[in-house]
Short mmCIF file of C-alpha atoms in Angstrom, two decimals:
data_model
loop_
_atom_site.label_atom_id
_atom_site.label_comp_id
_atom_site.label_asym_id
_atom_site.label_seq_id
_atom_site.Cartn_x
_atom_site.Cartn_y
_atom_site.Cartn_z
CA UNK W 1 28.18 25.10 -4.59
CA UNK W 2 25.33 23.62 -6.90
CA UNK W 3 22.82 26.40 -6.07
CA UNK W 4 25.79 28.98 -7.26
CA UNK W 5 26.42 26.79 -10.40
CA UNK W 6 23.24 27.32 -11.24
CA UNK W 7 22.77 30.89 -10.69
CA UNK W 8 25.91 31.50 -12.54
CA UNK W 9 24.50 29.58 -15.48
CA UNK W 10 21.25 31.20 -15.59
CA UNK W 11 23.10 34.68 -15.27
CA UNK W 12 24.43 33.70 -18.97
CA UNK W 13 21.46 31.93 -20.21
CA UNK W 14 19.44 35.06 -19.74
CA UNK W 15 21.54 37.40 -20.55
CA UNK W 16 21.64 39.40 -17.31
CA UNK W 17 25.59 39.14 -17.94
CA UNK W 18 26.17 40.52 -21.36
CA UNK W 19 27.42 37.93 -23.94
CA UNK W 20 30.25 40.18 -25.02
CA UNK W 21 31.20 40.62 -20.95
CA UNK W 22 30.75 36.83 -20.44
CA UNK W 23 33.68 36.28 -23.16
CA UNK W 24 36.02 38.99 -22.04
CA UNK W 25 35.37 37.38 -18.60
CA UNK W 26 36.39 33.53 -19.96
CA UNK W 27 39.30 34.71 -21.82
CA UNK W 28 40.54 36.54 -18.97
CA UNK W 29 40.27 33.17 -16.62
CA UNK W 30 40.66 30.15 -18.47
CA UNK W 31 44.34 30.57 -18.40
CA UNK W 32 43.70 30.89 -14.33
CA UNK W 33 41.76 28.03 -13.91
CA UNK W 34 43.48 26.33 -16.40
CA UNK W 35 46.86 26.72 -14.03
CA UNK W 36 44.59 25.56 -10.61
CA UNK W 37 44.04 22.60 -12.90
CA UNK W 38 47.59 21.95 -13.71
CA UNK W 39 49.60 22.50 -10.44
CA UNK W 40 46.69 20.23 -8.38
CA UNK W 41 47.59 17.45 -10.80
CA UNK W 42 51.34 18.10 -10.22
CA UNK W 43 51.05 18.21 -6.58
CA UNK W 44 48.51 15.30 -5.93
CA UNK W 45 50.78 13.01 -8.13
CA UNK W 46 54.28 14.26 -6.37
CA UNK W 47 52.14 13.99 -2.88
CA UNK W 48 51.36 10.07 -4.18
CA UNK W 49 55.08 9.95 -5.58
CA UNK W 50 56.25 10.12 -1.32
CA UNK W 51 58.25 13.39 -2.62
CA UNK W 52 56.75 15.18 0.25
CA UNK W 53 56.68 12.67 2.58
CA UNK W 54 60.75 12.30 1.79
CA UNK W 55 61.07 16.12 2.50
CA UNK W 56 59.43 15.61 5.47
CA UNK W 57 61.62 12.89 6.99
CA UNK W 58 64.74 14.60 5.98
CA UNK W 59 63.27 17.77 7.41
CA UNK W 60 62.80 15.74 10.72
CA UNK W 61 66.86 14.61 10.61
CA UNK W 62 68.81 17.35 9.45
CA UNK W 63 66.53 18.75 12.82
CA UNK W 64 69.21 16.41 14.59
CA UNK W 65 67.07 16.35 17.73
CA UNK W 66 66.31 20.23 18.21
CA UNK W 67 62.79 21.80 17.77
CA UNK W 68 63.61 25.09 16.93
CA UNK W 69 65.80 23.17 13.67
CA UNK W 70 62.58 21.24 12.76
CA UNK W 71 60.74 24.14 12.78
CA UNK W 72 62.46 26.32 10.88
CA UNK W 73 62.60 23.92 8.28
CA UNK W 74 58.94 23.52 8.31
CA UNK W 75 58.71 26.87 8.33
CA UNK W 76 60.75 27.26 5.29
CA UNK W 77 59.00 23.91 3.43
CA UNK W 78 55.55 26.05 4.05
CA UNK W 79 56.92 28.77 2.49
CA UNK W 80 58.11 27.49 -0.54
CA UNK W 81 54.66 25.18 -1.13
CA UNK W 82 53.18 28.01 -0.90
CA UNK W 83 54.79 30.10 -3.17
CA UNK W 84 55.50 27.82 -5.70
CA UNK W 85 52.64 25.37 -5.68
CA UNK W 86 49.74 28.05 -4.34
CA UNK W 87 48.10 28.51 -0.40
CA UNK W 88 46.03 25.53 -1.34
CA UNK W 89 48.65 22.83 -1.67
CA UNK W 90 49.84 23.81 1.44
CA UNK W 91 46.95 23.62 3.91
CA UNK W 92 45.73 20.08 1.87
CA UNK W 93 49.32 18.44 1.41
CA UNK W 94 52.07 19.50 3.72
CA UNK W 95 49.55 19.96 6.95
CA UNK W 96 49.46 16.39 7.11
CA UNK W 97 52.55 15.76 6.20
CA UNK W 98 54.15 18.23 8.78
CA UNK W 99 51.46 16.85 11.52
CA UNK W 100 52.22 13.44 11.48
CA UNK W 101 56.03 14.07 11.63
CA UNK W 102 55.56 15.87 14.74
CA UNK W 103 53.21 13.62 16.21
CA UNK W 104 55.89 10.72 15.67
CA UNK W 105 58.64 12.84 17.23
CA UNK W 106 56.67 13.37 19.76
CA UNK W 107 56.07 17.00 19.97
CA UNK W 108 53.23 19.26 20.00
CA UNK W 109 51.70 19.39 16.36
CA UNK W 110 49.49 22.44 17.33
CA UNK W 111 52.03 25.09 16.37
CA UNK W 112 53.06 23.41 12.96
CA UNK W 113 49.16 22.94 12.29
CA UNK W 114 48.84 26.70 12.52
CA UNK W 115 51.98 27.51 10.93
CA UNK W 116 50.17 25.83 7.70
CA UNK W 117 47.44 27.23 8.13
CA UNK W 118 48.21 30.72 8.74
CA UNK W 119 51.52 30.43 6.13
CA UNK W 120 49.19 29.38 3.33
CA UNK W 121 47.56 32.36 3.55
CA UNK W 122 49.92 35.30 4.53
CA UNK W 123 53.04 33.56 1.94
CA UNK W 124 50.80 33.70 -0.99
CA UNK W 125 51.67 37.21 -1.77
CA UNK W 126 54.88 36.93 -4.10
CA UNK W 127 54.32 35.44 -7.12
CA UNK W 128 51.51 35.47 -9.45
CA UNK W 129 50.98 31.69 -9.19
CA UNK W 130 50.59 31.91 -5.49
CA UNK W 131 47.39 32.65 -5.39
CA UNK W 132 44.48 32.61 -7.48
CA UNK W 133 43.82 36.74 -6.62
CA UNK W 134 47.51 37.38 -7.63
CA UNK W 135 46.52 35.29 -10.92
CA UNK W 136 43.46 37.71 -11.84
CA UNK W 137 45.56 41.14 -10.75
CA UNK W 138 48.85 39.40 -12.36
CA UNK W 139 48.12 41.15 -15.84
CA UNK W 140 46.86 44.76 -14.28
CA UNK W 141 49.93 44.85 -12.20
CA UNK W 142 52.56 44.08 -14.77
CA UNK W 143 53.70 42.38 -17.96
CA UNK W 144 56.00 39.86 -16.51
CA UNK W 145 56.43 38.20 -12.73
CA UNK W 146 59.54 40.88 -12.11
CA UNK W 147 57.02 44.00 -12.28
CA UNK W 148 54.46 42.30 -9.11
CA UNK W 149 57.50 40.97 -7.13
CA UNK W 150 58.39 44.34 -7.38
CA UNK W 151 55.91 45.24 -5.58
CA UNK W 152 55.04 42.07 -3.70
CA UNK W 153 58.57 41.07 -1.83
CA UNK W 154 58.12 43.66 1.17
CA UNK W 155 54.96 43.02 1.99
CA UNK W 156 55.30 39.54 1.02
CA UNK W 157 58.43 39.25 3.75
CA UNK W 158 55.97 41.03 6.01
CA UNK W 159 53.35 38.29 5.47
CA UNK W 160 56.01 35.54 6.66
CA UNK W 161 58.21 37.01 9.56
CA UNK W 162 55.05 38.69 11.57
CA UNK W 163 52.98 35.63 11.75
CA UNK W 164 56.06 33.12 12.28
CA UNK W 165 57.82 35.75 15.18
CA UNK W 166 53.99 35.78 16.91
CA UNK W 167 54.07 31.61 16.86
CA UNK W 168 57.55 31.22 17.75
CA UNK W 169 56.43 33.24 21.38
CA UNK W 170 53.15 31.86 21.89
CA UNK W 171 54.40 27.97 21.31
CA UNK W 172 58.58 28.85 22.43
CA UNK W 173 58.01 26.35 25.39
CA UNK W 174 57.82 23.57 22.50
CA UNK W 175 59.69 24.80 20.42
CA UNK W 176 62.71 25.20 22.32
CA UNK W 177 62.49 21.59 23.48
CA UNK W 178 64.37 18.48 21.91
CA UNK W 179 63.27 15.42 19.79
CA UNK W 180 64.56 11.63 18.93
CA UNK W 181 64.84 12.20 14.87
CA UNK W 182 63.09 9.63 12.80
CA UNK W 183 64.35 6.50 11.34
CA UNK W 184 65.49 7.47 7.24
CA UNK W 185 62.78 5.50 4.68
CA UNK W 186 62.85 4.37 1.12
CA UNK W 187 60.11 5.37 -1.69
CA UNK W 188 58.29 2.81 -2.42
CA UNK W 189 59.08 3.33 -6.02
CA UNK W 190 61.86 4.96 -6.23
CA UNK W 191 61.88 5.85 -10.28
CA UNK W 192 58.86 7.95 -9.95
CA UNK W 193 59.93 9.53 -7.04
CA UNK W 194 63.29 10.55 -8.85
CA UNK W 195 61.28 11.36 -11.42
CA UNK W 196 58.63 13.57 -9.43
CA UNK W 197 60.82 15.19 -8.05
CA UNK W 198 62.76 15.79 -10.81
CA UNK W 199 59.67 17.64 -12.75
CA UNK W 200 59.11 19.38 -9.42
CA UNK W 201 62.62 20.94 -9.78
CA UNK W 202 62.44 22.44 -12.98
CA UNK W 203 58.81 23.45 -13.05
CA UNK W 204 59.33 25.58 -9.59
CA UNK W 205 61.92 28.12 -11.57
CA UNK W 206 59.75 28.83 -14.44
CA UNK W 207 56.79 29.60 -12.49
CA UNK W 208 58.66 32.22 -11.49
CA UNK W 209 60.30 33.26 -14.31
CA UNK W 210 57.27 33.11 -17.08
CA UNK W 211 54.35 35.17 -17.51
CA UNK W 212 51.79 32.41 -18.97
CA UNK W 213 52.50 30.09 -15.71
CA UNK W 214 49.67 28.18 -16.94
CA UNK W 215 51.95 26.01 -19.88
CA UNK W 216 54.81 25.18 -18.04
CA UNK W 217 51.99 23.80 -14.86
CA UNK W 218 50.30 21.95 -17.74
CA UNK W 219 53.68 20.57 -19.23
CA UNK W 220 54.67 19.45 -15.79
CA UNK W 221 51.34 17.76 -15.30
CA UNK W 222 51.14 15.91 -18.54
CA UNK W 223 54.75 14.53 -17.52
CA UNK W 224 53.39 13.40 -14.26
CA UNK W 225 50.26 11.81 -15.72
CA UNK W 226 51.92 9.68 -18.55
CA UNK W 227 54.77 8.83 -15.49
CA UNK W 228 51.82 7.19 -13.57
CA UNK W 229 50.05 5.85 -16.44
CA UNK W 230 53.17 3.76 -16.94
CA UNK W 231 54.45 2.71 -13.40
CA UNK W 232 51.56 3.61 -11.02
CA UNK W 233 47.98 3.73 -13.00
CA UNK W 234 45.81 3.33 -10.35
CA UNK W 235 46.95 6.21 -9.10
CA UNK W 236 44.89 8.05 -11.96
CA UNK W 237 41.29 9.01 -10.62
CA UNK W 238 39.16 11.78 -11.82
CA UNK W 239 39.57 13.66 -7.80
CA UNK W 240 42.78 14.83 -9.01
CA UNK W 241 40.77 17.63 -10.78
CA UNK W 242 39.93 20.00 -7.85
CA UNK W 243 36.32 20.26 -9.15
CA UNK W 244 34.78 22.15 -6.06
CA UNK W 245 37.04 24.43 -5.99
CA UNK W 246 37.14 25.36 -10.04
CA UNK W 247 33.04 24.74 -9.65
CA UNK W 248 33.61 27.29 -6.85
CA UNK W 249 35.92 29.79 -9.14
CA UNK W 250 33.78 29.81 -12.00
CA UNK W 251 30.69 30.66 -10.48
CA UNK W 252 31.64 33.86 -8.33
CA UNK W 253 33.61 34.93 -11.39
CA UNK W 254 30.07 34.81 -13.32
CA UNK W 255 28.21 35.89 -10.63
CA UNK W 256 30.47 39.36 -9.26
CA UNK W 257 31.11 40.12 -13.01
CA UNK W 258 27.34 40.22 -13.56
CA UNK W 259 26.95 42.63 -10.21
CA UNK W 260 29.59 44.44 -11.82
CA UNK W 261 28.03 44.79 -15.24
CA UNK W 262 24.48 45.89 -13.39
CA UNK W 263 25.95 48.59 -11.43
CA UNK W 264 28.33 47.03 -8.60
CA UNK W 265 31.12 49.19 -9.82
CA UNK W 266 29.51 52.55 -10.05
CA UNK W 267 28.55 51.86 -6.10
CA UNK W 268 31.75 51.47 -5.24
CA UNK W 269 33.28 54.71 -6.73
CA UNK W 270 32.89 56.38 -3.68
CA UNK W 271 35.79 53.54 -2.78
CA UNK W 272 38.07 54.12 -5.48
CA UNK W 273 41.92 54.50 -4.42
CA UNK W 274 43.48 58.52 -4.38
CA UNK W 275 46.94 58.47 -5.35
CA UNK W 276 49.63 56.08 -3.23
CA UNK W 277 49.82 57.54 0.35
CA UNK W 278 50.07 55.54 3.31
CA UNK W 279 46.64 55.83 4.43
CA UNK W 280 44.96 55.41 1.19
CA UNK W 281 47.23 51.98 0.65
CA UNK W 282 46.01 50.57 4.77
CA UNK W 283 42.48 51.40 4.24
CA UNK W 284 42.58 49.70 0.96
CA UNK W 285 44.16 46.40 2.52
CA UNK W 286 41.98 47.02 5.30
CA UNK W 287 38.59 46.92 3.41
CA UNK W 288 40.41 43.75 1.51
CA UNK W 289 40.61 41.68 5.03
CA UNK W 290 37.37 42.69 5.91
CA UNK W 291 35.45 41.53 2.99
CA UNK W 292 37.93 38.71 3.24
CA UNK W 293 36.50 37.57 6.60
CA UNK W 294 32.80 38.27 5.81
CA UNK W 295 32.50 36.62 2.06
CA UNK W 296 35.61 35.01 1.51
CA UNK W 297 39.14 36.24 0.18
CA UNK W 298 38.13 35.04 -3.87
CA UNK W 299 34.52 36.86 -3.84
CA UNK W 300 36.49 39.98 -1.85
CA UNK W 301 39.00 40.55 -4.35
CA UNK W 302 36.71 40.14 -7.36
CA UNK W 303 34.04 42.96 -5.73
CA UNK W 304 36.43 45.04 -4.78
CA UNK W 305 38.61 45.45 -7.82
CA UNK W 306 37.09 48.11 -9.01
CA UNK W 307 38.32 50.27 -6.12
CA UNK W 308 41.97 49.91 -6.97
CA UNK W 309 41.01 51.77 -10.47
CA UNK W 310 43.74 50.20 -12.06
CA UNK W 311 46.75 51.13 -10.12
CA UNK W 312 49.64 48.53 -9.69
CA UNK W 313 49.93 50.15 -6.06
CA UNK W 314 46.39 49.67 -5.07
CA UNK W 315 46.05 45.96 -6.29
CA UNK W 316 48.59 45.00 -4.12
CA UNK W 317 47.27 46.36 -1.27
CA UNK W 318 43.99 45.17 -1.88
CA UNK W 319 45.69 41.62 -2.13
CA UNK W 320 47.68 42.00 0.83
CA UNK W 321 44.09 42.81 2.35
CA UNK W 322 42.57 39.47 0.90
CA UNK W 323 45.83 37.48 1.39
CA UNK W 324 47.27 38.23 3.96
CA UNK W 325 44.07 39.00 6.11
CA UNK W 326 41.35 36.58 6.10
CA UNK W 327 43.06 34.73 9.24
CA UNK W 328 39.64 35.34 11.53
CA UNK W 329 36.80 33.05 10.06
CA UNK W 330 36.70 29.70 9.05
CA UNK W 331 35.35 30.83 5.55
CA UNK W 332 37.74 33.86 4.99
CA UNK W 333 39.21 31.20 2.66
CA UNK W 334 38.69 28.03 1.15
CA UNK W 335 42.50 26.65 2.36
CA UNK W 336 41.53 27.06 5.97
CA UNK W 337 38.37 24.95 5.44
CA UNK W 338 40.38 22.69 3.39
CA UNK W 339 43.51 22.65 6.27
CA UNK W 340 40.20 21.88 8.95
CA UNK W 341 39.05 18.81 7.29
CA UNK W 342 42.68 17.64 6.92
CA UNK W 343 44.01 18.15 10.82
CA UNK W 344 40.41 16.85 12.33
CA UNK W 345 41.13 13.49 10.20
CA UNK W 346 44.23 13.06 12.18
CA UNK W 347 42.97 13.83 15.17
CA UNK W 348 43.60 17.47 16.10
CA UNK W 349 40.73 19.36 17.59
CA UNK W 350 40.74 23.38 17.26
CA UNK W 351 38.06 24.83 18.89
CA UNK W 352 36.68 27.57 16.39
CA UNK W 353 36.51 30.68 19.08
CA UNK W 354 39.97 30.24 19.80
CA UNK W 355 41.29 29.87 16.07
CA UNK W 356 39.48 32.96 15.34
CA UNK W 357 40.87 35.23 17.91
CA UNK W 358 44.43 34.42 17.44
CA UNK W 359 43.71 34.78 14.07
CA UNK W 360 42.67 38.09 14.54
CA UNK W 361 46.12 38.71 17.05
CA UNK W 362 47.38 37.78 13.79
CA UNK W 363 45.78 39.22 11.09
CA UNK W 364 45.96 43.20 12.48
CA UNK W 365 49.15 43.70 13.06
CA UNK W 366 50.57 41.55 9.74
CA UNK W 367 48.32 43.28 7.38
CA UNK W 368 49.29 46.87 8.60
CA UNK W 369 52.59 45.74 8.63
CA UNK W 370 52.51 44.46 4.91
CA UNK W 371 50.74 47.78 4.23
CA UNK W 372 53.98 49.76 5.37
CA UNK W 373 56.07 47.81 3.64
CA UNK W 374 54.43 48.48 0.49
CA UNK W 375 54.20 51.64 0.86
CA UNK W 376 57.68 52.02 1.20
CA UNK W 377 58.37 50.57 -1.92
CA UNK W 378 55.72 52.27 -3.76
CA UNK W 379 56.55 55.62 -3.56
#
């Protein structure tokens, strides 16, 4: 990540990136990387508040013994993570949470590991905030949230039921098994958990509801911050600033504008999107997933933007390529690396080769799926 930091800073020290292309660029993605900011803080600090942990052991009673119950709650707490709070809080915060309740149930955590995993990914089609691609085609596709769900909440459905129906089958020998539920616990403080939770509550509406997601993230986090500064200051560490991924971010924004601005784009016209047929929609989303897989999803997106020329109809299926596709590699995206590091710590081994061609059992049929659904409600 250094080595890119630095090319990205030389890129605007020299000039190769024009200076008036290297402000249009940072006023089109502060406000992004502003919000990645924000709702890290406000996740970390709920995570350190128990108010996942609490979801998680009500979750694992309101199961009342059945697996199926338990997971389609975990199903549904995936979901909503991801939505809400972005692919990334999901694969670092509820994979552990979700593992280590079914490891002390006693039940197979392999298919709730890849439910994370694969959710974070394919559920982070619907709203703008739930992913940083839907962030930087947000504006392009509409004025307000209501104009990309839209467009999003087919393929976005699509995203959730194909990979969840293809888990269910594989793992149905667990899941249609039986479980002692777990003992209930206290928070440890229970005011900022109230509280937490509380914040969690009313920021999860608006991020939905406004179009500059990034001030009501940054409210919620300032609330959080002065919570802990007062009963839980320790707590307070400069890691709850997701630096590598913002150093990440910021330089393969610099770096693909400057391709861009020295001729990427006029390569890629051959590319560009022909009105909104069927085909022209699938081989968008399918160039999306491919780049996805072979530079991951963030660099995909940003190269191939270009080729959706605009259109509302051809962003989203580029994103449904880059979202809802890079399920193959380990570096098709950062939250699968992120969800590794976090299910090896506790224990789990997945063995690369095999991750990779379920993922790709995966990844075919619930991208071309998506792509019908959007083109359904496109036209």
């Amino acid at each position: 990540m250094v080595a890119l930091l630095v090319l990205a800073l030389v890129l605007v020290v020299t000039g190769l990136l024009p200076t008036h292309d290297a402000s249009a660029l940072a006023g089109r993605t502060a406000p992004v990387l502003g919000f990645v900011v924000a709702i890290t803080i406000v996740a970390e600090l709920a995570r350190d508040a128990a108010v996942f942990d609490l979801i998680a052991q009500r979750i694992g009673r309101w199961g009342r013994g059945r697996v199926l119950a338990l997971w389609a709650a975990v199903i549904l707490l995936a979901v909503v993570s991801t939505i809400f709070l972005s692919l990334d809080t999901t694969a670092v915060i509820v994979t552990p949470v979700v593992v280590l309740l079914a490891q002390g149930v006693g039940v197979s955590p392999l298919p709730f590991a890849f439910a994370t995993v694969w959710l974070a990914n394919t559920a982070s089609l619907l709203l703008p905030v739930s992913n940083l691609t839907n962030l930087l085609a947000a504006t392009a596709i509409g004025t307000n949230p209501a104009a990309f769900v839209a467009l999003s909440w087919a393929p976005a459905l699509a995203g959730i039921l194909v990979p969840v129906v293809l888990l269910t089958l594989v793992h149905r020998r667990t899941l249609f098994g039986s479980y002692t539920a777990p003992p209930p616990r206290a928070p440890g403080d229970r005011v900022l958990f109230l509280a937490s939770a509380g914040v969690l509550l009313v920021l999860l509406p608006l991020l939905a509801l406004v179009h500059d997601v990034w001030i009501p993230a940054s409210a919620a986090a300032v609330v959080l911050l002065a919570l802990f500064a007062v009963r839980r200051r320790h707590a307070l560490r400069l890691s709850l600033v997701p630096w590598q991924a913002l150093g990440l971010a910021a330089a393969l924004f610099v770096i693909v504008e400057t391709a861009h601005a020295r001729g990427l784009a006029g390569l890629l016209s051959p590319l560009t999107v022909h009105g909104h047929g069927l085909g022209e929609l699938l081989r968008v989303a399918g160039l999306g997933a491919l780049a996805a897989n072979g530079i991951d999803n963030l660099p995909a997106y940003l190269v191939l933007e270009p080729v959706a020329g605009g259109d509302p109809a051809a962003l989203m299926a580029l994103l449904i390529g880059v979202n809802l596709g890079p399920l193959i590699t380990p570096w098709a995206s950062l939250a699968t690396l992120l969800w590794h590091h976090r299910i090896t710590a506790l224990g789990i081994t997945i063995r690369w080769r095999s991750f990779m061609l379920w993922g790709l059992a995966a990844a075919v049929p619930t991208v071309g799926v998506a792509g019908l659904a959007l083109a359904a409600v496109s036209n």
